[in-house]
Amino acid sequence: MKSILVLNGPNLNLLGIREPEQYGSHTLADVETLCRETGKRLGVEVSCLQSNHEGELVEAIHSVRQGVLDGSALGVVFNAGAYTHTSIALHDAIKGSEVPVIEVHISNVHARESFRHHSYLSPVAAGIIVGLGAEGYVLGIEALVRRS
Ligand code: CA2
């Protein structure tokens, strides 16, 4: 069975606990359950990881490279949180590993503060989904399956 990694960055462990008007009422555990169920429906193995540390996120992207090369992995659905707007390291990890990444944001970052309008990841992402809430992760998994 082919695999997909759902990767969440800093502070996304707080989902559902604060700011429900911005990020909805789903907890991270709810989102991860939804992703695993989506994987079952589509016949792919979904694994989930959240980290508040930029280097761990870089290593998680690297870890998918070999699977993409041998055809056992489809890519990563990635909400990099605030690192989206700051991280050249994550840009380089995606570009250098050649891992297909669907960039996901729960909120519509373009309707928010101007510092959220720029993404270092978008130029190297295989696709971008913003503002559709937790459903964005489902659409990201579906997109990786469809493009395979
Ligand atoms: O909309 C998104 O998914 C974001 O990636 C979420 C990030 C934010 O920095 C991006 O600009 C857009 C923030 C994730 C933090 O999530 C929290 C959830 C509940 C309470 C506090 C933070």
Coordinates of N, CA and C and ligand atoms in Angstrom, one line a residue:
M1 N 0.8 -1.2 0.0 CA 0.0 0.0 0.0 C 0.9 1.3 0.0
K2 N 0.6 2.2 -0.8 CA 1.3 3.5 -0.9 C 1.1 4.3 0.3
S3 N 2.1 5.2 0.6 CA 1.9 5.9 1.9 C 1.9 7.5 1.6
I4 N 1.3 8.1 2.6 CA 1.3 9.6 2.6 C 1.5 10.1 4.0
L5 N 2.4 11.1 4.1 CA 2.6 11.7 5.5 C 1.8 13.0 5.6
V6 N 1.1 13.1 6.7 CA 0.4 14.3 7.0 C 1.2 15.0 8.1
L7 N 1.8 16.2 7.7 CA 2.8 16.8 8.6 C 2.2 18.2 9.1
N8 N 2.2 18.4 10.4 CA 1.8 19.6 11.0 C 2.9 20.3 11.7
G9 N 3.0 21.6 11.6 CA 4.1 22.4 12.2 C 3.7 23.0 13.5
P10 N 4.4 24.1 13.8 CA 4.3 24.7 15.2 C 2.9 25.2 15.6
N11 N 2.6 24.9 16.8 CA 1.3 25.3 17.5 C 0.1 24.6 17.0
L12 N 0.2 23.8 16.0 CA -1.0 23.1 15.5 C -1.5 22.1 16.5
N13 N -0.7 21.7 17.5 CA -1.1 20.9 18.6 C -2.1 21.6 19.5
L14 N -2.3 23.0 19.3 CA -3.3 23.7 20.0 C -4.7 23.8 19.3
L15 N -4.8 23.2 18.2 CA -6.0 23.2 17.4 C -7.2 22.8 18.3
G16 N -8.3 23.5 18.2 CA -9.5 23.1 18.9 C -9.5 23.6 20.4
I17 N -8.3 24.0 20.9 CA -8.2 24.4 22.3 C -8.4 25.9 22.4
R18 N -7.8 26.7 21.4 CA -8.0 28.2 21.4 C -8.3 28.6 20.0
E19 N -8.8 29.8 19.8 CA -9.0 30.5 18.5 C -9.9 29.6 17.6
P20 N -11.1 29.1 18.1 CA -11.9 28.3 17.2 C -12.5 29.1 16.1
E21 N -12.6 30.4 16.3 CA -13.2 31.3 15.2 C -12.2 31.3 14.0
Q22 N -11.0 31.1 14.2 CA -9.9 31.1 13.2 C -9.7 29.7 12.6
Y23 N -9.6 28.7 13.5 CA -9.2 27.4 13.1 C -10.2 26.3 13.3
G24 N -11.4 26.7 13.7 CA -12.5 25.7 13.9 C -12.3 24.9 15.2
S25 N -13.2 24.0 15.4 CA -13.3 23.3 16.7 C -12.6 21.9 16.7
H26 N -12.1 21.5 15.6 CA -11.4 20.2 15.5 C -10.1 20.3 16.3
T27 N -9.8 19.2 17.1 CA -8.5 19.1 17.7 C -7.5 18.5 16.6
L28 N -6.3 18.5 17.0 CA -5.3 17.9 16.1 C -5.6 16.4 16.0
A29 N -6.0 15.8 17.1 CA -6.3 14.3 17.1 C -7.5 14.1 16.1
D30 N -8.5 15.0 16.1 CA -9.6 14.9 15.2 C -9.2 14.9 13.7
V31 N -8.3 15.9 13.5 CA -7.8 16.1 12.1 C -7.0 14.8 11.7
E32 N -6.2 14.3 12.6 CA -5.4 13.1 12.2 C -6.3 11.9 12.0
T33 N -7.4 11.8 12.8 CA -8.3 10.7 12.6 C -9.0 10.8 11.2
L34 N -9.4 12.0 10.9 CA -10.0 12.3 9.6 C -9.1 11.9 8.5
C35 N -7.8 12.2 8.6 CA -6.8 11.9 7.6 C -6.6 10.4 7.4
R36 N -6.5 9.7 8.6 CA -6.4 8.2 8.5 C -7.6 7.6 7.9
E37 N -8.8 8.1 8.2 CA -10.0 7.6 7.6 C -10.1 7.8 6.1
T38 N -9.6 9.0 5.7 CA -9.5 9.3 4.3 C -8.6 8.3 3.6
G39 N -7.4 8.0 4.2 CA -6.5 7.0 3.7 C -7.1 5.7 3.5
K40 N -7.9 5.2 4.5 CA -8.6 3.9 4.4 C -9.5 3.9 3.2
R41 N -10.3 5.0 3.1 CA -11.3 5.1 2.0 C -10.6 5.0 0.6
L42 N -9.4 5.6 0.5 CA -8.7 5.7 -0.8 C -7.7 4.6 -0.9
G43 N -7.5 3.7 0.1 CA -6.5 2.6 0.0 C -5.1 3.1 0.1
V44 N -4.8 4.1 0.9 CA -3.4 4.5 1.1 C -3.2 4.6 2.6
E45 N -1.9 4.3 3.0 CA -1.5 4.3 4.4 C -1.2 5.8 4.8
V46 N -1.9 6.4 5.7 CA -1.7 7.8 6.1 C -1.0 7.7 7.5
S47 N 0.2 8.3 7.6 CA 0.8 8.5 8.9 C 0.9 10.0 9.2
C48 N 0.8 10.3 10.5 CA 0.7 11.7 10.9 C 1.8 12.1 11.9
L49 N 2.3 13.3 11.7 CA 3.4 13.8 12.6 C 3.2 15.3 12.8
Q50 N 3.3 15.7 14.1 CA 3.3 17.2 14.4 C 4.6 17.5 15.1
S51 N 5.2 18.6 14.8 CA 6.4 19.1 15.5 C 6.4 20.6 15.6
N52 N 6.9 21.1 16.7 CA 7.1 22.5 16.9 C 8.5 22.9 16.5
H53 N 9.3 22.0 15.9 CA 10.7 22.3 15.7 C 11.0 22.2 14.2
E54 N 11.6 23.3 13.7 CA 11.8 23.4 12.2 C 12.7 22.2 11.7
G55 N 13.8 21.9 12.4 CA 14.7 20.8 12.0 C 14.0 19.5 11.9
E56 N 13.1 19.2 12.8 CA 12.3 18.0 12.8 C 11.4 17.9 11.5
L57 N 10.9 19.1 11.2 CA 10.0 19.1 10.0 C 10.9 18.9 8.7
V58 N 12.1 19.5 8.7 CA 13.0 19.3 7.6 C 13.3 17.8 7.5
E59 N 13.6 17.1 8.6 CA 14.0 15.7 8.6 C 12.8 14.9 8.2
A60 N 11.6 15.3 8.6 CA 10.4 14.5 8.2 C 10.2 14.5 6.6
I61 N 10.5 15.7 6.0 CA 10.4 15.8 4.6 C 11.4 14.9 3.9
H62 N 12.7 15.0 4.4 CA 13.8 14.1 3.9 C 13.4 12.7 4.0
S63 N 12.7 12.3 5.1 CA 12.5 10.9 5.3 C 11.5 10.3 4.3
V64 N 10.8 11.1 3.6 CA 9.8 10.6 2.6 C 10.5 10.4 1.2
R65 N 11.7 11.0 1.0 CA 12.4 11.0 -0.3 C 12.6 9.6 -0.9
Q66 N 13.1 8.7 -0.1 CA 13.4 7.4 -0.6 C 12.1 6.7 -1.1
G67 N 11.1 6.8 -0.3 CA 9.8 6.2 -0.7 C 9.2 6.8 -2.0
V68 N 9.4 8.1 -2.2 CA 9.0 8.7 -3.4 C 9.8 8.1 -4.6
L69 N 11.1 8.0 -4.4 CA 12.0 7.4 -5.4 C 11.6 6.0 -5.8
D70 N 11.3 5.1 -4.7 CA 11.0 3.7 -5.1 C 9.5 3.5 -5.3
G71 N 8.7 4.6 -5.3 CA 7.3 4.4 -5.6 C 6.4 4.0 -4.5
S72 N 6.9 3.9 -3.3 CA 6.1 3.4 -2.2 C 5.4 4.6 -1.4
A73 N 5.9 5.8 -1.7 CA 5.3 7.0 -1.0 C 4.8 8.0 -2.1
L74 N 3.7 8.6 -1.8 CA 3.1 9.6 -2.7 C 3.5 11.0 -2.4
G75 N 3.8 11.3 -1.2 CA 4.2 12.7 -0.8 C 3.7 13.1 0.5
V76 N 3.6 14.4 0.7 CA 3.3 15.0 2.1 C 2.2 16.0 2.0
V77 N 1.3 15.9 2.9 CA 0.3 17.0 3.0 C 0.8 17.8 4.2
F78 N 1.1 19.1 4.0 CA 2.0 19.8 5.0 C 1.3 21.2 5.3
N79 N 1.0 21.3 6.6 CA 0.6 22.6 7.2 C 1.8 23.0 8.0
A80 N 2.6 23.9 7.5 CA 3.9 24.3 8.2 C 3.6 25.4 9.2
G81 N 2.3 25.8 9.5 CA 2.0 26.8 10.4 C 2.8 28.1 10.1
A82 N 3.3 28.8 11.1 CA 4.0 30.0 10.9 C 5.3 29.9 10.2
Y83 N 5.9 28.7 10.2 CA 7.2 28.5 9.4 C 6.9 28.7 7.9
T84 N 5.7 28.6 7.5 CA 5.3 28.9 6.1 C 5.9 30.2 5.7
H85 N 5.8 31.2 6.6 CA 6.1 32.6 6.3 C 7.5 33.0 6.6
T86 N 8.3 32.0 7.1 CA 9.7 32.4 7.5 C 10.7 31.4 7.0
S87 N 10.4 30.2 6.6 CA 11.4 29.2 6.6 C 12.0 28.9 5.2
I88 N 13.2 29.4 5.0 CA 13.9 29.0 3.8 C 14.4 27.6 3.9
A89 N 14.6 27.1 5.1 CA 15.1 25.7 5.3 C 14.0 24.7 4.8
L90 N 12.8 25.0 5.1 CA 11.7 24.1 4.6 C 11.5 24.2 3.1
H91 N 11.7 25.4 2.6 CA 11.7 25.6 1.1 C 12.7 24.7 0.5
D92 N 14.0 24.8 1.0 CA 15.1 24.0 0.5 C 14.9 22.5 0.7
A93 N 14.3 22.1 1.8 CA 14.0 20.7 2.0 C 13.1 20.1 1.0
I94 N 12.0 20.9 0.7 CA 11.0 20.4 -0.3 C 11.7 20.4 -1.7
K95 N 12.3 21.5 -2.0 CA 13.0 21.5 -3.4 C 14.1 20.5 -3.5
G96 N 14.9 20.3 -2.5 CA 16.0 19.4 -2.6 C 15.7 18.0 -2.6
S97 N 14.6 17.6 -1.8 CA 14.2 16.2 -1.7 C 13.3 15.8 -2.9
E98 N 12.8 16.7 -3.6 CA 11.8 16.4 -4.7 C 10.6 15.6 -4.3
V99 N 10.2 15.8 -3.0 CA 9.0 15.2 -2.5 C 7.8 16.0 -2.8
P100 N 6.8 15.4 -3.5 CA 5.6 16.2 -3.8 C 4.9 16.6 -2.4
V101 N 4.7 17.9 -2.3 CA 4.1 18.5 -1.1 C 2.9 19.3 -1.4
I102 N 1.8 19.0 -0.8 CA 0.6 19.8 -0.9 C 0.6 20.7 0.4
E103 N 0.7 22.0 0.1 CA 0.7 22.9 1.2 C -0.8 23.2 1.6
V104 N -1.1 23.1 2.9 CA -2.5 23.3 3.4 C -2.5 24.3 4.5
H105 N -3.5 25.2 4.5 CA -3.7 26.1 5.6 C -5.2 26.1 5.9
I106 N -5.5 25.9 7.2 CA -6.9 25.8 7.6 C -7.6 27.1 7.4
S107 N -7.0 28.2 7.7 CA -7.6 29.5 7.6 C -7.2 30.1 6.2
N108 N -7.9 31.1 5.7 CA -7.6 31.8 4.5 C -6.5 32.8 4.8
V109 N -5.3 32.5 4.7 CA -4.2 33.3 5.1 C -4.2 34.7 4.3
H110 N -4.8 34.7 3.1 CA -4.8 35.9 2.3 C -5.9 36.9 2.8
A111 N -6.8 36.5 3.7 CA -7.7 37.4 4.3 C -7.3 37.8 5.7
R112 N -6.0 37.5 6.0 CA -5.5 37.8 7.4 C -4.4 38.9 7.3
E113 N -3.5 38.9 8.3 CA -2.4 39.9 8.3 C -1.5 39.8 7.1
S114 N -0.9 40.9 6.7 CA -0.1 40.8 5.4 C 1.1 39.9 5.6
F115 N 1.6 39.7 6.8 CA 2.8 38.8 7.0 C 2.4 37.4 6.7
R116 N 1.1 37.1 6.6 CA 0.7 35.7 6.3 C 0.5 35.5 4.8
H117 N 0.6 36.6 4.0 CA 0.3 36.5 2.6 C 1.4 35.8 1.8
H118 N 2.7 35.9 2.4 CA 3.8 35.3 1.6 C 4.1 33.9 2.2
S119 N 4.3 33.0 1.3 CA 4.7 31.6 1.7 C 6.0 31.3 1.0
Y120 N 7.0 30.8 1.8 CA 8.3 30.3 1.2 C 8.0 28.9 0.6
L121 N 6.9 28.3 0.9 CA 6.7 26.9 0.5 C 6.0 26.9 -0.9
S122 N 5.1 27.8 -1.1 CA 4.2 27.8 -2.3 C 5.0 27.6 -3.6
P123 N 6.2 28.3 -3.8 CA 6.8 28.1 -5.1 C 7.4 26.7 -5.3
V124 N 7.5 25.9 -4.3 CA 8.1 24.6 -4.4 C 7.0 23.5 -4.1
A125 N 5.8 23.9 -3.8 CA 4.7 23.0 -3.5 C 4.1 22.4 -4.8
A126 N 3.6 21.2 -4.7 CA 2.9 20.6 -5.9 C 1.5 21.2 -6.0
G127 N 0.9 21.7 -4.9 CA -0.4 22.4 -4.9 C -0.6 23.0 -3.5
I128 N -1.6 23.9 -3.5 CA -1.9 24.7 -2.3 C -3.4 24.7 -2.1
I129 N -3.7 24.5 -0.8 CA -5.1 24.5 -0.4 C -5.2 25.5 0.8
V130 N -6.0 26.5 0.7 CA -6.1 27.5 1.8 C -7.6 27.8 2.1
G131 N -7.9 27.9 3.4 CA -9.2 28.5 3.9 C -10.3 27.5 3.9
L132 N -10.1 26.2 3.7 CA -11.2 25.3 3.7 C -11.3 24.4 5.0
G133 N -10.7 24.9 6.0 CA -10.7 24.2 7.3 C -10.1 22.9 7.3
A134 N -10.5 22.0 8.1 CA -9.9 20.6 8.2 C -10.1 19.9 6.9
E135 N -11.1 20.2 6.2 CA -11.4 19.6 4.9 C -10.2 19.7 3.9
G136 N -9.4 20.7 4.1 CA -8.2 20.9 3.3 C -7.3 19.8 3.3
Y137 N -7.1 19.1 4.5 CA -6.2 18.0 4.6 C -6.8 16.8 3.8
V138 N -8.1 16.6 3.8 CA -8.7 15.5 3.0 C -8.5 15.8 1.5
L139 N -8.7 17.1 1.1 CA -8.5 17.4 -0.3 C -7.0 17.2 -0.7
G140 N -6.1 17.5 0.2 CA -4.7 17.3 0.0 C -4.3 15.9 -0.2
I141 N -4.9 15.0 0.6 CA -4.6 13.5 0.4 C -5.2 13.1 -0.9
E142 N -6.4 13.5 -1.2 CA -7.1 13.1 -2.5 C -6.2 13.6 -3.6
A143 N -5.7 14.8 -3.5 CA -4.8 15.3 -4.6 C -3.6 14.5 -4.9
L144 N -2.9 14.1 -3.8 CA -1.7 13.2 -3.9 C -2.1 11.9 -4.6
V145 N -3.3 11.3 -4.2 CA -3.7 10.1 -4.8 C -4.0 10.2 -6.3
R146 N -4.7 11.3 -6.6 CA -5.1 11.5 -8.0 C -3.9 11.8 -8.9
R147 N -2.9 12.5 -8.4 CA -1.7 12.8 -9.3 C -0.8 11.7 -9.4
S148 N -1.0 10.6 -8.7 CA 0.0 9.5 -8.7 C -0.3 8.5 -9.9
Ligands
CA2_1 O1 -4.3 28.6 8.7 C1 -3.4 27.8 9.0 O2 -3.5 26.6 8.9 C2 -2.0 28.3 9.4 O3 -1.0 27.5 8.9 C3 -2.0 28.2 11.0 C4 -0.8 28.8 11.6 C5 -0.6 30.3 11.1 O4 0.6 30.8 11.7 C6 -0.5 30.3 9.6 O5 -0.4 31.7 9.2 C7 -1.8 29.8 9.0 C8 -1.0 28.9 13.1 C9 -1.2 27.5 13.7 C10 -1.4 27.8 15.2 O6 -2.7 27.2 15.5 C11 -3.3 27.6 16.6 C12 -4.5 26.9 16.9 C13 -5.1 27.2 18.1 C14 -4.7 28.2 18.9 C15 -3.5 28.9 18.6 C16 -2.8 28.5 17.5

